[in-house]
Short mmCIF file of C-alpha atoms and ligand atoms in Angstrom, two decimals:
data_model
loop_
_atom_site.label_atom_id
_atom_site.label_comp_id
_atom_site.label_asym_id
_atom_site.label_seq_id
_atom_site.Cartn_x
_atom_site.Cartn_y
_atom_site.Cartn_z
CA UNK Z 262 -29.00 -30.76 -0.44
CA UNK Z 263 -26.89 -27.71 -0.80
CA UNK Z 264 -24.97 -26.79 2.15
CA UNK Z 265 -23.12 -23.14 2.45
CA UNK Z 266 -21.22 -21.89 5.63
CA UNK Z 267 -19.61 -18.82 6.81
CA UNK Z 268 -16.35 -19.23 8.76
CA UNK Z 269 -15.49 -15.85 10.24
CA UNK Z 270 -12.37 -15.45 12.94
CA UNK Z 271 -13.64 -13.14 15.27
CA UNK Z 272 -10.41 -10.79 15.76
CA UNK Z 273 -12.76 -7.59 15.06
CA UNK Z 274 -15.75 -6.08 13.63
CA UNK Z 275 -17.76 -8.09 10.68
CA UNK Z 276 -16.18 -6.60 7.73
CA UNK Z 277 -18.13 -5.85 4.69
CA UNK Z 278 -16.11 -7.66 2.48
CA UNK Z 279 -16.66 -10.49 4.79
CA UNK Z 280 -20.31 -9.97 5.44
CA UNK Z 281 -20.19 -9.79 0.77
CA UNK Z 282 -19.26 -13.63 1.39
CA UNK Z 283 -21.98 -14.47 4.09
CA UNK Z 284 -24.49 -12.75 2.03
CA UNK Z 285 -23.34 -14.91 -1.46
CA UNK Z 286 -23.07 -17.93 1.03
CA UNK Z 287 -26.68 -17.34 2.58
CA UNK Z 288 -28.47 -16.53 -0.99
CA UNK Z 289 -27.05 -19.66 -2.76
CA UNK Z 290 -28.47 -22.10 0.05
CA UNK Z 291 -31.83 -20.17 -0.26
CA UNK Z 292 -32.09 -20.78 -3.51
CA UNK Z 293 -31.75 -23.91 -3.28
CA UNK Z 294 -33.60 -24.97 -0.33
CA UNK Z 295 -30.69 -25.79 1.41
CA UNK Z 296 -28.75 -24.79 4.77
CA UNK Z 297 -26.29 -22.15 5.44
CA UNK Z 298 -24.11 -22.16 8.65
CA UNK Z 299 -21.98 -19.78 10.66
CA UNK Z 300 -19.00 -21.09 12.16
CA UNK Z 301 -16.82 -18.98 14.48
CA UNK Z 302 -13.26 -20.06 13.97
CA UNK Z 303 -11.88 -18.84 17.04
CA UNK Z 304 -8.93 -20.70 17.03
CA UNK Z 305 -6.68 -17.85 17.39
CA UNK Z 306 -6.65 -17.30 21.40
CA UNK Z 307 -4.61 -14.30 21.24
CA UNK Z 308 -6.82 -12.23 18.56
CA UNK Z 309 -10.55 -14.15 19.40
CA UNK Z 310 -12.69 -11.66 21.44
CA UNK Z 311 -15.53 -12.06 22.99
CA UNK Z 312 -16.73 -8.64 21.69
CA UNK Z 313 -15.57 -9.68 18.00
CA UNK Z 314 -18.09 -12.91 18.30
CA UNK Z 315 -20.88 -10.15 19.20
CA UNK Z 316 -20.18 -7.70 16.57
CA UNK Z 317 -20.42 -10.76 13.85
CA UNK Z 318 -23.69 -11.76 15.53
CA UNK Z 319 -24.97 -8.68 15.39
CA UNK Z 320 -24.06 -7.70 11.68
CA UNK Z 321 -25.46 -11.14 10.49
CA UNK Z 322 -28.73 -10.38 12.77
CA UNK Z 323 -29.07 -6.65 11.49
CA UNK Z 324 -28.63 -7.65 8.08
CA UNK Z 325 -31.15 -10.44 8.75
CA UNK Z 326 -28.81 -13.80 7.55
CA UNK Z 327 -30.33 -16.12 9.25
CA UNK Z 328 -28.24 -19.40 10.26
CA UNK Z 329 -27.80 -22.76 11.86
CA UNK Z 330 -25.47 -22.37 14.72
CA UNK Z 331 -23.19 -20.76 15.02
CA UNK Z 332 -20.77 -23.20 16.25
CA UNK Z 333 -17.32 -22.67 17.81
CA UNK Z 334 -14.28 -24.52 16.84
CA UNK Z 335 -12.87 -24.26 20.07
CA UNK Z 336 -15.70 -26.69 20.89
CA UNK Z 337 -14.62 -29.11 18.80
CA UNK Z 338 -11.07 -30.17 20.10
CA UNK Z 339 -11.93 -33.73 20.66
CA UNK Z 340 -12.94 -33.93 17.39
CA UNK Z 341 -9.62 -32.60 15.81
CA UNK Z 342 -7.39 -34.67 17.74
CA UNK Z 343 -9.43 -37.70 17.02
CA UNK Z 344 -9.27 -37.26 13.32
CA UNK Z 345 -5.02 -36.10 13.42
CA UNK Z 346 -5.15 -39.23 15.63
CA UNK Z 347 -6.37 -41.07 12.64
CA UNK Z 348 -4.23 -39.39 9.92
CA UNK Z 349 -1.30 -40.40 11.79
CA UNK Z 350 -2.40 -44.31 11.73
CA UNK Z 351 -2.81 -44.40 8.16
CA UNK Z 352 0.45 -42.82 7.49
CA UNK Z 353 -0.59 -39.22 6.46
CA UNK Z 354 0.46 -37.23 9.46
CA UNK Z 355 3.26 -37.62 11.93
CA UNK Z 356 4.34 -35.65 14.86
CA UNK Z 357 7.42 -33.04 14.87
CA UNK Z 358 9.61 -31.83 17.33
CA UNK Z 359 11.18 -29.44 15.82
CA UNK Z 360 12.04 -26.64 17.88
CA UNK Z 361 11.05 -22.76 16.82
CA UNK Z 362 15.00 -21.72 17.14
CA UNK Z 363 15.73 -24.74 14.74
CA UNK Z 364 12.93 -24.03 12.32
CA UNK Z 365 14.31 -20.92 12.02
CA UNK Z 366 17.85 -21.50 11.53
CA UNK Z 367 16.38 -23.86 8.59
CA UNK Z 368 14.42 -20.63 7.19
CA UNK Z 369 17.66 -18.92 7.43
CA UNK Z 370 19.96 -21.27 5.82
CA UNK Z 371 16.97 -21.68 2.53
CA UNK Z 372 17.18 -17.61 2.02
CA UNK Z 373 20.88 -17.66 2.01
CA UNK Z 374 20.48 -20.34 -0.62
CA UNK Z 375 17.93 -18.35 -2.53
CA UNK Z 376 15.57 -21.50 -1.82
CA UNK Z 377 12.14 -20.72 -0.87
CA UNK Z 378 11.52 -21.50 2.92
CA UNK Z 379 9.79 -24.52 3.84
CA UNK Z 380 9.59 -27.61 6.14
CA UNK Z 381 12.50 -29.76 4.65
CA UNK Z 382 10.82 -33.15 6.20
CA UNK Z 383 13.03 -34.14 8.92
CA UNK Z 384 11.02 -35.28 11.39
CA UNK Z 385 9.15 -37.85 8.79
CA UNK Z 386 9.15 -41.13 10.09
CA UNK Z 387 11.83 -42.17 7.80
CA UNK Z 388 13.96 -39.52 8.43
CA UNK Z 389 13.30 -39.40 12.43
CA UNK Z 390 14.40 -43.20 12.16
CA UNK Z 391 16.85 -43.67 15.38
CA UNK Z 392 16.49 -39.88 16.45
CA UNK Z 393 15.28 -39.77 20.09
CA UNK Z 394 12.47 -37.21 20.35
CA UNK Z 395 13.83 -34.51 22.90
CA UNK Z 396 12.67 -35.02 26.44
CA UNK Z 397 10.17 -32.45 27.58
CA UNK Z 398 8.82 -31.29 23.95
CA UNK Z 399 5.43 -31.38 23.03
CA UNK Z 400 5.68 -31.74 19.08
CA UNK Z 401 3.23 -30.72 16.86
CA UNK Z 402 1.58 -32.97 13.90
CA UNK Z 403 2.32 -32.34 9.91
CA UNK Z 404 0.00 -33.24 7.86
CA UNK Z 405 2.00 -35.50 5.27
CA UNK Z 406 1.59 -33.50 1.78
CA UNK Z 407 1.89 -35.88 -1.12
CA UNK Z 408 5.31 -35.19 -2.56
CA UNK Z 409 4.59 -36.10 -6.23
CA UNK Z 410 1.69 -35.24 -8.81
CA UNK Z 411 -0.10 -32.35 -9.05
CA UNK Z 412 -3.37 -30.62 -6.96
CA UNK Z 413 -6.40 -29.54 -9.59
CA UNK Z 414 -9.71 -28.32 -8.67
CA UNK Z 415 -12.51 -26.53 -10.83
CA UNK Z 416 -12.85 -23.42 -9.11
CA UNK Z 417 -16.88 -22.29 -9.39
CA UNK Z 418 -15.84 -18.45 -9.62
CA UNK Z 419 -11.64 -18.66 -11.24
CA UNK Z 420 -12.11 -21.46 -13.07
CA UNK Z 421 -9.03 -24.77 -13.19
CA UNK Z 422 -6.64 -23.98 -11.19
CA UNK Z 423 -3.28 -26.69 -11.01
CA UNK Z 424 -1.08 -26.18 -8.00
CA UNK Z 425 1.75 -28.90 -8.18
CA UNK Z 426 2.43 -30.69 -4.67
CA UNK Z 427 6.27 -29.59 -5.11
CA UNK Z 428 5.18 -26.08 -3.89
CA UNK Z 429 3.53 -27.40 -0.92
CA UNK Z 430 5.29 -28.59 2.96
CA UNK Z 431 4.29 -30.46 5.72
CA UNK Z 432 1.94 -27.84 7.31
CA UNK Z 433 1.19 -28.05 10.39
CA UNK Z 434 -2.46 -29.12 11.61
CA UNK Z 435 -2.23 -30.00 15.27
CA UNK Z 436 -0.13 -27.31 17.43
CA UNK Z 437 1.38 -28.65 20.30
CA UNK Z 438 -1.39 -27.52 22.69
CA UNK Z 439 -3.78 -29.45 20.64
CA UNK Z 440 -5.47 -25.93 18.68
CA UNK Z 441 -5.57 -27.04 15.09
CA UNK Z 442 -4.48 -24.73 12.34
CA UNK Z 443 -6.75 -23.04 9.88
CA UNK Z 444 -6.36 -25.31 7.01
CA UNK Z 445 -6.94 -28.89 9.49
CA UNK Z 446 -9.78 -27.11 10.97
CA UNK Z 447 -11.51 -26.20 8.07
CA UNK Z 448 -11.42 -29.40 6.60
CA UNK Z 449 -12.81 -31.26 9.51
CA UNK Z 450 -15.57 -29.18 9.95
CA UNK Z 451 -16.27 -28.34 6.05
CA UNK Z 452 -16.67 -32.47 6.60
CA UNK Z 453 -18.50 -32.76 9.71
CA UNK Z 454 -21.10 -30.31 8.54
CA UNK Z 455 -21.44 -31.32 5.11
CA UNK Z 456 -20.77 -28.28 3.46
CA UNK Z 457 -21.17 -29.15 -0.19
CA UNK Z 458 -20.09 -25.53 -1.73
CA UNK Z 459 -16.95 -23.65 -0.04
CA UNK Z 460 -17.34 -20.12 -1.14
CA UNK Z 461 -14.80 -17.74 0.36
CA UNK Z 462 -12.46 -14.80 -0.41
CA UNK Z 463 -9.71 -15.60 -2.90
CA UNK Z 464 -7.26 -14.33 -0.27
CA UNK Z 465 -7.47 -18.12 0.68
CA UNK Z 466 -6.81 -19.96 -2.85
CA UNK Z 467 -3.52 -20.48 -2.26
CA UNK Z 468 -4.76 -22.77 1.16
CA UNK Z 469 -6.83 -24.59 -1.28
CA UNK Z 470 -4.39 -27.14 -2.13
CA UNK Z 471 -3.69 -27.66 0.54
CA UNK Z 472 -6.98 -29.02 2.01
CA UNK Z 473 -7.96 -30.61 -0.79
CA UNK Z 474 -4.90 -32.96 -0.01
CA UNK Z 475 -6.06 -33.21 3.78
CA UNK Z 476 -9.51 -34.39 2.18
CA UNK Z 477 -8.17 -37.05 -0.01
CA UNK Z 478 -6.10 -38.55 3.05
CA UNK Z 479 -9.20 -38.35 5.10
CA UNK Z 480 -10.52 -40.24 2.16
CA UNK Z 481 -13.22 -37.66 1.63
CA UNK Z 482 -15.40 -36.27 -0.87
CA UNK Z 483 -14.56 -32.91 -1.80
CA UNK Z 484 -16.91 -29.63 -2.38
CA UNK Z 485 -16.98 -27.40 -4.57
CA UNK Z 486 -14.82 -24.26 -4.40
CA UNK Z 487 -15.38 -20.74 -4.80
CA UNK Z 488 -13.31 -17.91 -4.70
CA UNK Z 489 -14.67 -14.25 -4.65
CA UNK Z 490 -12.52 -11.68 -5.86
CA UNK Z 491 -12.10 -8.97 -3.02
CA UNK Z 492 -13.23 -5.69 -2.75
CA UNK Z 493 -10.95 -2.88 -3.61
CA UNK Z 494 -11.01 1.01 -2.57
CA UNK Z 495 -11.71 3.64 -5.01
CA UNK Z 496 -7.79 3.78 -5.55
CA UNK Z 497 -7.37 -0.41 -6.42
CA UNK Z 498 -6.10 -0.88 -2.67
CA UNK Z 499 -7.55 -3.57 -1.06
CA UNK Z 500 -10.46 -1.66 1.39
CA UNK Z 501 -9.21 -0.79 4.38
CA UNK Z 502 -9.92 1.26 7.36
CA UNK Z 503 -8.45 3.73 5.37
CA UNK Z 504 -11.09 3.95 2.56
CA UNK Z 505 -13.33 4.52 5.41
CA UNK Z 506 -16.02 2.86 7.36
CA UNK Z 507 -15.48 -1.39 6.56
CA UNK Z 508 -17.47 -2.58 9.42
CA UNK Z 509 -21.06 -3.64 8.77
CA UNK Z 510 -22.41 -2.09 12.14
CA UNK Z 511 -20.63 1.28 11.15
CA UNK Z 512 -22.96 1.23 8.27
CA UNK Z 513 -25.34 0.94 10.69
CA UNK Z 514 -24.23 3.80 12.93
CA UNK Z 515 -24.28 6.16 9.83
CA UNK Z 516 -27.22 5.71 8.96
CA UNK Z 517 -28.18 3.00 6.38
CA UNK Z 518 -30.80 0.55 6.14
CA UNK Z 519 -29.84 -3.01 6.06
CA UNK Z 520 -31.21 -3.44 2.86
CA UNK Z 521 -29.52 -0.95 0.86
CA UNK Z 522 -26.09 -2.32 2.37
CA UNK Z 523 -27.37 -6.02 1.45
CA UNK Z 524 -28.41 -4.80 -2.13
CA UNK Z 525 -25.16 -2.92 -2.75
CA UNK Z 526 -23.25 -5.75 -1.76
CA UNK Z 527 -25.23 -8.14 -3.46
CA UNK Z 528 -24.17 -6.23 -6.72
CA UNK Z 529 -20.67 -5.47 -5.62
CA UNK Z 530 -19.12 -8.61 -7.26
CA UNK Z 531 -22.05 -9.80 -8.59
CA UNK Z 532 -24.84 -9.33 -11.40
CA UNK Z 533 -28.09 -9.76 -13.04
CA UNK Z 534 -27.99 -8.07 -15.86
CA UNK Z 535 -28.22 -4.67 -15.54
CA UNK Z 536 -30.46 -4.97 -12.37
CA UNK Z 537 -29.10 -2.51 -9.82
CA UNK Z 538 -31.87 -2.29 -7.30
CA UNK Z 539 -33.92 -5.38 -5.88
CA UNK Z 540 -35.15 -7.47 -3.24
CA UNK Z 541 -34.31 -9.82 -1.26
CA UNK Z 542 -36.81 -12.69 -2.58
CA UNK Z 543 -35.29 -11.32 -6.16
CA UNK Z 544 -31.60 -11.75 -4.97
CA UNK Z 545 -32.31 -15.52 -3.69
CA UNK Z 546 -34.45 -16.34 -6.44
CA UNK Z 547 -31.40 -15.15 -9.23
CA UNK Z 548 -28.60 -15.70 -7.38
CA UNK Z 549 -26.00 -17.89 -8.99
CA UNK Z 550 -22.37 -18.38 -9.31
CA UNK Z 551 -21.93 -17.89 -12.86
CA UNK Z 552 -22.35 -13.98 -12.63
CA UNK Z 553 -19.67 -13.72 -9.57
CA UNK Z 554 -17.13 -11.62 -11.68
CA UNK Z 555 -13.58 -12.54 -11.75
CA UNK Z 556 -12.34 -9.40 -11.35
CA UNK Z 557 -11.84 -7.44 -7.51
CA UNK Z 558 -15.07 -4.97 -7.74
CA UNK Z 559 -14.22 -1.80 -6.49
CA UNK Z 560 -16.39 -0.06 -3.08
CA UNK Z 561 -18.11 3.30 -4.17
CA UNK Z 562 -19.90 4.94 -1.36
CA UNK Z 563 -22.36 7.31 -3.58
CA UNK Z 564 -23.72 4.67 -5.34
CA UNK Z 565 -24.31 2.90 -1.74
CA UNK Z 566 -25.81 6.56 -0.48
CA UNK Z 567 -28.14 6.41 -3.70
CA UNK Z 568 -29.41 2.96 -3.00
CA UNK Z 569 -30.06 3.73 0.44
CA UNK Z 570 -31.46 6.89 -0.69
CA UNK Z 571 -34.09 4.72 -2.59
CA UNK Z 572 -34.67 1.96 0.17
CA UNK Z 573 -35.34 5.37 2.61
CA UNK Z 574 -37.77 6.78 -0.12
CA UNK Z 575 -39.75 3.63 -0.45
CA UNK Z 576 -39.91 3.27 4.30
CA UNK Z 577 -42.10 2.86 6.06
CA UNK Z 578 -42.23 6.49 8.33
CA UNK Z 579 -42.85 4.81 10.89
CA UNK Z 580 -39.42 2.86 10.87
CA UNK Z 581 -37.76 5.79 9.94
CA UNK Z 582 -38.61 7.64 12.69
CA UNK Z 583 -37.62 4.96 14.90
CA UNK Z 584 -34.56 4.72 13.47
CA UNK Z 585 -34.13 8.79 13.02
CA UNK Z 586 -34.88 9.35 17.19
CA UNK Z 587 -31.94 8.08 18.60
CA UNK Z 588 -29.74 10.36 16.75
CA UNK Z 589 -31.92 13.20 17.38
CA UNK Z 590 -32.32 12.56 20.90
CA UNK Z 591 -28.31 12.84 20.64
CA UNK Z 592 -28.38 16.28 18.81
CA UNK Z 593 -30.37 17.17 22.11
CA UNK Z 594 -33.85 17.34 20.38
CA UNK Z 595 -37.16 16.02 23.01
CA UNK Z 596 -38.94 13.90 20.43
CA UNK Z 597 -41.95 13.60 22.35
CA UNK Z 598 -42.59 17.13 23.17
CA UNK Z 599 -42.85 18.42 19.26
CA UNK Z 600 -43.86 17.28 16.39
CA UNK Z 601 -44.85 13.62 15.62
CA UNK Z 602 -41.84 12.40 13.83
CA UNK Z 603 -43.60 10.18 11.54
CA UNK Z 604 -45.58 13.41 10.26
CA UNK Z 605 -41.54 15.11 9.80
CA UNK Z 606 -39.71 12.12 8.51
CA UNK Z 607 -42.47 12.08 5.83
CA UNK Z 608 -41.52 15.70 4.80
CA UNK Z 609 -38.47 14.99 4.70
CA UNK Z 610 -37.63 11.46 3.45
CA UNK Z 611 -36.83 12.46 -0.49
CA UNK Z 612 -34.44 14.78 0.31
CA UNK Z 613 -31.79 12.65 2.43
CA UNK Z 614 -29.37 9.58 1.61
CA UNK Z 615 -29.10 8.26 4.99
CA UNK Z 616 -31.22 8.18 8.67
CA UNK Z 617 -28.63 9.70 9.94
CA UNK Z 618 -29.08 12.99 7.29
CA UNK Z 619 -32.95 12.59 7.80
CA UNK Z 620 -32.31 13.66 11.35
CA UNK Z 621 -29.54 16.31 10.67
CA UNK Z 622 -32.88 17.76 8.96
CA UNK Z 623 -35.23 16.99 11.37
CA UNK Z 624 -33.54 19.04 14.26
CA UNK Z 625 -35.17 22.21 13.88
CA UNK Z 626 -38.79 20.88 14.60
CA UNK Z 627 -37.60 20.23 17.74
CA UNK Z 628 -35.80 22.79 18.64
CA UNK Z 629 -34.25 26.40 17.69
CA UNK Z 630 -31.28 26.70 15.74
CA UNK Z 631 -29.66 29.76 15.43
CA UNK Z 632 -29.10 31.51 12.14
CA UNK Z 633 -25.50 31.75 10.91
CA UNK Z 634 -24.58 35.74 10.61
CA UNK Z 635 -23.80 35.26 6.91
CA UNK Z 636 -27.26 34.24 6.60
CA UNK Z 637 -28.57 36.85 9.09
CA UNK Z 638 -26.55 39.17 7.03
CA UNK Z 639 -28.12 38.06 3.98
CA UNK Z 640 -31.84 37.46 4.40
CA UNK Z 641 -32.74 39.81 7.74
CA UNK Z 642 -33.00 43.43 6.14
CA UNK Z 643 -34.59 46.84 7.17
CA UNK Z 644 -37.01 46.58 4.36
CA UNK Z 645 -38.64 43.74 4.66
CA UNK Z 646 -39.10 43.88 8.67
CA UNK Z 647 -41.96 45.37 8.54
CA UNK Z 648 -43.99 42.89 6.18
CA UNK Z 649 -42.20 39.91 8.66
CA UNK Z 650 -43.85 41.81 11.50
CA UNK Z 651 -47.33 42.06 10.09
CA UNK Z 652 -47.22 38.30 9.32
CA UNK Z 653 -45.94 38.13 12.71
CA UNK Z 654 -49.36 39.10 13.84
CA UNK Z 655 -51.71 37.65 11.69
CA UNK Z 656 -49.77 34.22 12.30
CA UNK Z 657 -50.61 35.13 16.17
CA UNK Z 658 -54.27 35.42 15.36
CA UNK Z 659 -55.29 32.24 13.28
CA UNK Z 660 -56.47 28.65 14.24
CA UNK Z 661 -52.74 27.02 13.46
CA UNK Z 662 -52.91 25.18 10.33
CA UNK Z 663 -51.07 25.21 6.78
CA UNK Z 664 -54.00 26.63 4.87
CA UNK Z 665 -54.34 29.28 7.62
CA UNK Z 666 -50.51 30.00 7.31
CA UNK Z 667 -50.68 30.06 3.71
CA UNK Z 668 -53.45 32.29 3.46
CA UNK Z 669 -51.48 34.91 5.85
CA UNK Z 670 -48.50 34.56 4.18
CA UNK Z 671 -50.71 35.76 0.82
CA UNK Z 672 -52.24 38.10 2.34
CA UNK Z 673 -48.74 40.12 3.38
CA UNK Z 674 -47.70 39.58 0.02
CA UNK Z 675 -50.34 41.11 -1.34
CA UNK Z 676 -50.55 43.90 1.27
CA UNK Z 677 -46.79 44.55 0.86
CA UNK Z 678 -46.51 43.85 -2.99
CA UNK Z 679 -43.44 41.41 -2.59
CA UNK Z 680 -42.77 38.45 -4.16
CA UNK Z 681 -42.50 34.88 -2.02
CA UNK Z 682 -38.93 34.39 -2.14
CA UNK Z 683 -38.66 38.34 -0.70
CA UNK Z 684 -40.47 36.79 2.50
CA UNK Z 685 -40.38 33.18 2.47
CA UNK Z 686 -36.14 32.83 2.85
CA UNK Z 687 -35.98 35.43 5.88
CA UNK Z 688 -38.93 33.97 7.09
CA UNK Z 689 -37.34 29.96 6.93
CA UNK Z 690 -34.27 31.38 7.93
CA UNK Z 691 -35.82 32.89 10.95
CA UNK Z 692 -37.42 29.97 11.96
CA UNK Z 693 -35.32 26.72 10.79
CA UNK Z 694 -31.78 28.16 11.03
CA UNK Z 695 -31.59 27.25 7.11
CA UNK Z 696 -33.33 28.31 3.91
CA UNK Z 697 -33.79 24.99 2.44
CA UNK Z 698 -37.01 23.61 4.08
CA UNK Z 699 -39.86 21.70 2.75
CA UNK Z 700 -42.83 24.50 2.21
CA UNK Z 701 -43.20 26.93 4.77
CA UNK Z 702 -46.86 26.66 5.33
CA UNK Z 703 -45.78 22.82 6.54
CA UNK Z 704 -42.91 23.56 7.87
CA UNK Z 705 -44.52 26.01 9.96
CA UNK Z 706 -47.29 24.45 10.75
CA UNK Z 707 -45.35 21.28 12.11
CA UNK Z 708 -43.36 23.40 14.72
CA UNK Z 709 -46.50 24.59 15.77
CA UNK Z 710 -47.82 27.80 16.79
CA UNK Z 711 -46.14 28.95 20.29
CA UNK Z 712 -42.71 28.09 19.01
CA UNK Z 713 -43.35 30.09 15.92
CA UNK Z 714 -44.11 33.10 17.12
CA UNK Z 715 -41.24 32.72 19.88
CA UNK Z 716 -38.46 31.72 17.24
CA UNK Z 717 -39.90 35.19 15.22
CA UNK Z 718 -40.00 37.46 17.92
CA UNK Z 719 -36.52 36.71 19.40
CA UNK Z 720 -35.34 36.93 15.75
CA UNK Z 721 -36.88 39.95 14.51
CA UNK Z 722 -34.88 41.69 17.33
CA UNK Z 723 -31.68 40.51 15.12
CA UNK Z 724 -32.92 42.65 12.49
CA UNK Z 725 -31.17 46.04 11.43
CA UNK Z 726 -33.51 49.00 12.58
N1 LIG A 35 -11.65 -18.20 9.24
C1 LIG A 35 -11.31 -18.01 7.86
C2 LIG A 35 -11.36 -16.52 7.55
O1 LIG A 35 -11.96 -15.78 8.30
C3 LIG A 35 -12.32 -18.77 7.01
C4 LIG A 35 -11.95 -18.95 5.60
C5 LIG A 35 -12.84 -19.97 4.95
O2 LIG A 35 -13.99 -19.61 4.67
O3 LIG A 35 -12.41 -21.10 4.76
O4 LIG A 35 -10.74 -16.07 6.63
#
């Protein structure tokens, strides 16, 4: 039974490099029938928020990872102590009492030395022989690293990796208020839930080592490892703020549909050939660690903004114009009181990249926007004002529908002999603000008849006599 976890400290938003790791974690225990788990590690009681728990739950739920738990170290303290508790019986853990002042006179005196800084052991039980622990100090426990031989594992994405125990101290797993540290708390819970493959961001290879140690003195199995490269700006940073938005629910806030992020991120460190678009069911059913690449992949928002482009393309309009109304009722458009969205979202769907453009373009069916005077000064003439007024009348006098608009439209052409593009731009300009619009006799016909005329008749007044 294949068992996957997520371990997330929630000190901010869900990150999309981390929400990369829950999706790999997630599709691997799919695939194989098995169980993935979110664990909060909110160990850190000066950066854990309450608010950074919700913003993970809500990026797993809106990207639809579905989980056991999740389950909160912090819950869990019994089960840490009892298990340091143990270490230190058999020999592999001991309690220190060294003070932060001396710790860091010790770090001091190794630089001076050119050594590199570490725990140099002195509160072993060999060395602590005959040295009273201070009155009054609550010490920590060290995890007892093996001082000889050498740490190997097969890593499923990097490959062997050999980390001798010479570069590794006496970390820390139990602070003195009884919080365990990172690497102790992994490994008990990695344990306790029987997680069977460990797949994380490489920015945690180097702790590696570390726990495998803590699982041989637990006299534990060990999982399998896997580290993902991480994902890198357009300019081989690591992404950052900087690059822009790295928080899943901001992709969310712009505009994108959780299944264009979870593609893109699927294939953002990972492959199947040459596949670029595809399904969930495909992603679980090919998923495998094999085609993790090595090598940092590096974020690229227009390829994003064309997948989401497709995933729009292929909605449902009735989603979309769920998801478009909030940010039009924020641009100040009344949804209800024009026309149906669905009916405009469907107009307008192949021409956008996010929900967020798809409303930008749906504003003007709900209300008038006002020309800009370079395009007032290019499209509203003398000459063509009075073929705009004749339409303006024969629009008043039909039953409002496109093959009624259309046929007036012809029929000033014709009348007039000009060309479409001679009244069709001041005419969508006119009416929409713009003068790219789906067809006119649609267009039109969607912002219906009354609003029409209006829109004209306050604009033709605009026009040079
Ligand atoms: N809490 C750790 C992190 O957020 C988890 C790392 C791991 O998966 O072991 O980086």
């Amino acid at each position: 039974m294949i068992r996957t976890r997520f371990a997330p400290s929630p000190t901010g938003y869900l990150h999309i490099g981390g929400a990369r790791t829950a999706l790999y974690c997630w599709a691997y225990a799919k695939k194989h029938g098995g169980v993935f788990i979110l664990r909060v590690e909110d160990t850190d009681r000066e950066r854990s928020t309450e608010a950074s728990v919700r913003a993970i739950l809500d990026g797993m739920r809106w990207l639809d990872l579905d989980h056991d738990g999740p389950y909160f170290q912090m819950q869990r303290l019994a089960r840490y102590r009892a298990l340091a508790d143990a270490l230190i019986a058999a020999g592999h853990a001991y309690p220190c009492y060294a003070t932060p002042e001396e710790l860091d006179a010790l770090r001091h005196e190794q630089r001076a030395r050119n050594e590199k800084p570490r725990y140099d052991g002195r509160w072993r039980p060999e060395n602590a022989k005959g040295k009273t622990p201070p009155a009054g100090v609550q010490p920590v426990i060290r995890f007892r690293n093996p001082d000889g031989g050498e740490v190997t594992w097969h890593d499923l994405v990097k490959g062997p990796i050999t980390i001798a125990n010479g570069e590794l101290d006496d970390l820390v797993i139990l602070r003195a208020d009884g919080i365990p540290t990172y690497n102790f708390g992994v490994v008990v819970d990695d344990i306790d839930m029987q997680i069977t493959h460990v797949i994380r961001g490489d920015d945690h290879v180097n702790n590696t080592p570390r726990q495998i140690n803590i699982y041989r003195a637990l006299g534990k199995p060990l999982p399998h490892f896997g580290h993902v490269p991480m994902i890198l700006g357009a300019d081989g940073e690591r992404l950052s703020k900087r690059h822009g938005a790295v928080s899943v629910m901001q992709y969310f806030e712009d505009g994108f549909l959780p299944e264009a992020l979870l593609n893109y991120l699927a294939r953002l460190g990972w492959s199947h050939g040459d596949d670029e678009k595809f399904t969930r069911e495909q992603l679980v059913q090919w998923f495998d660690l094999e085609h993790i690449s090595r090598s940092p992949a590096r974020f690229d928002l227009d390829k994003l903004k064309w997948l989401n482009q497709q995933y729009i393309r292929q909605a449902d309009n009735a989603r979309l114009a769920a998801l478009a109304q909030p940010f039009l009722q924020r641009d100040g458009c009344d949804v209800a009181r024009g026309a149906p969205l669905t009916d405009v979202v469907a107009l307008l769907k192949e021409r956008v990249s996010t929900i967020e453009e798809l409303a930008d373009a749906a504003v003007y069916f709900y209300r008038a926007l006002e020309p800009s005077d370079a395009l007032k000064h290019a499209h509203y003439s003398a000459d063509i004002k009075p073929a705009l007024l004749a339409l303006r009348e024969q629009l008043a006098g039909i039953e409002w529908n496109r093959a009624h608009i259309g046929a007036c439209v012809k029929a000033v052409l014709g009348a007039f002999k000009i060309k479409m593009p001679q009244l069709a731009m001041p005419l969508r300009v006119m009416v929409t603000g713009e003068t790219q619009t789906p067809s006119v006799d649609v267009t039109l016909e969607l912002i219906g008849k009354d609003e029409v005329l209006a829109r004209l008749d306050k604009q033709l007044r605009a026009f040079p006599a």
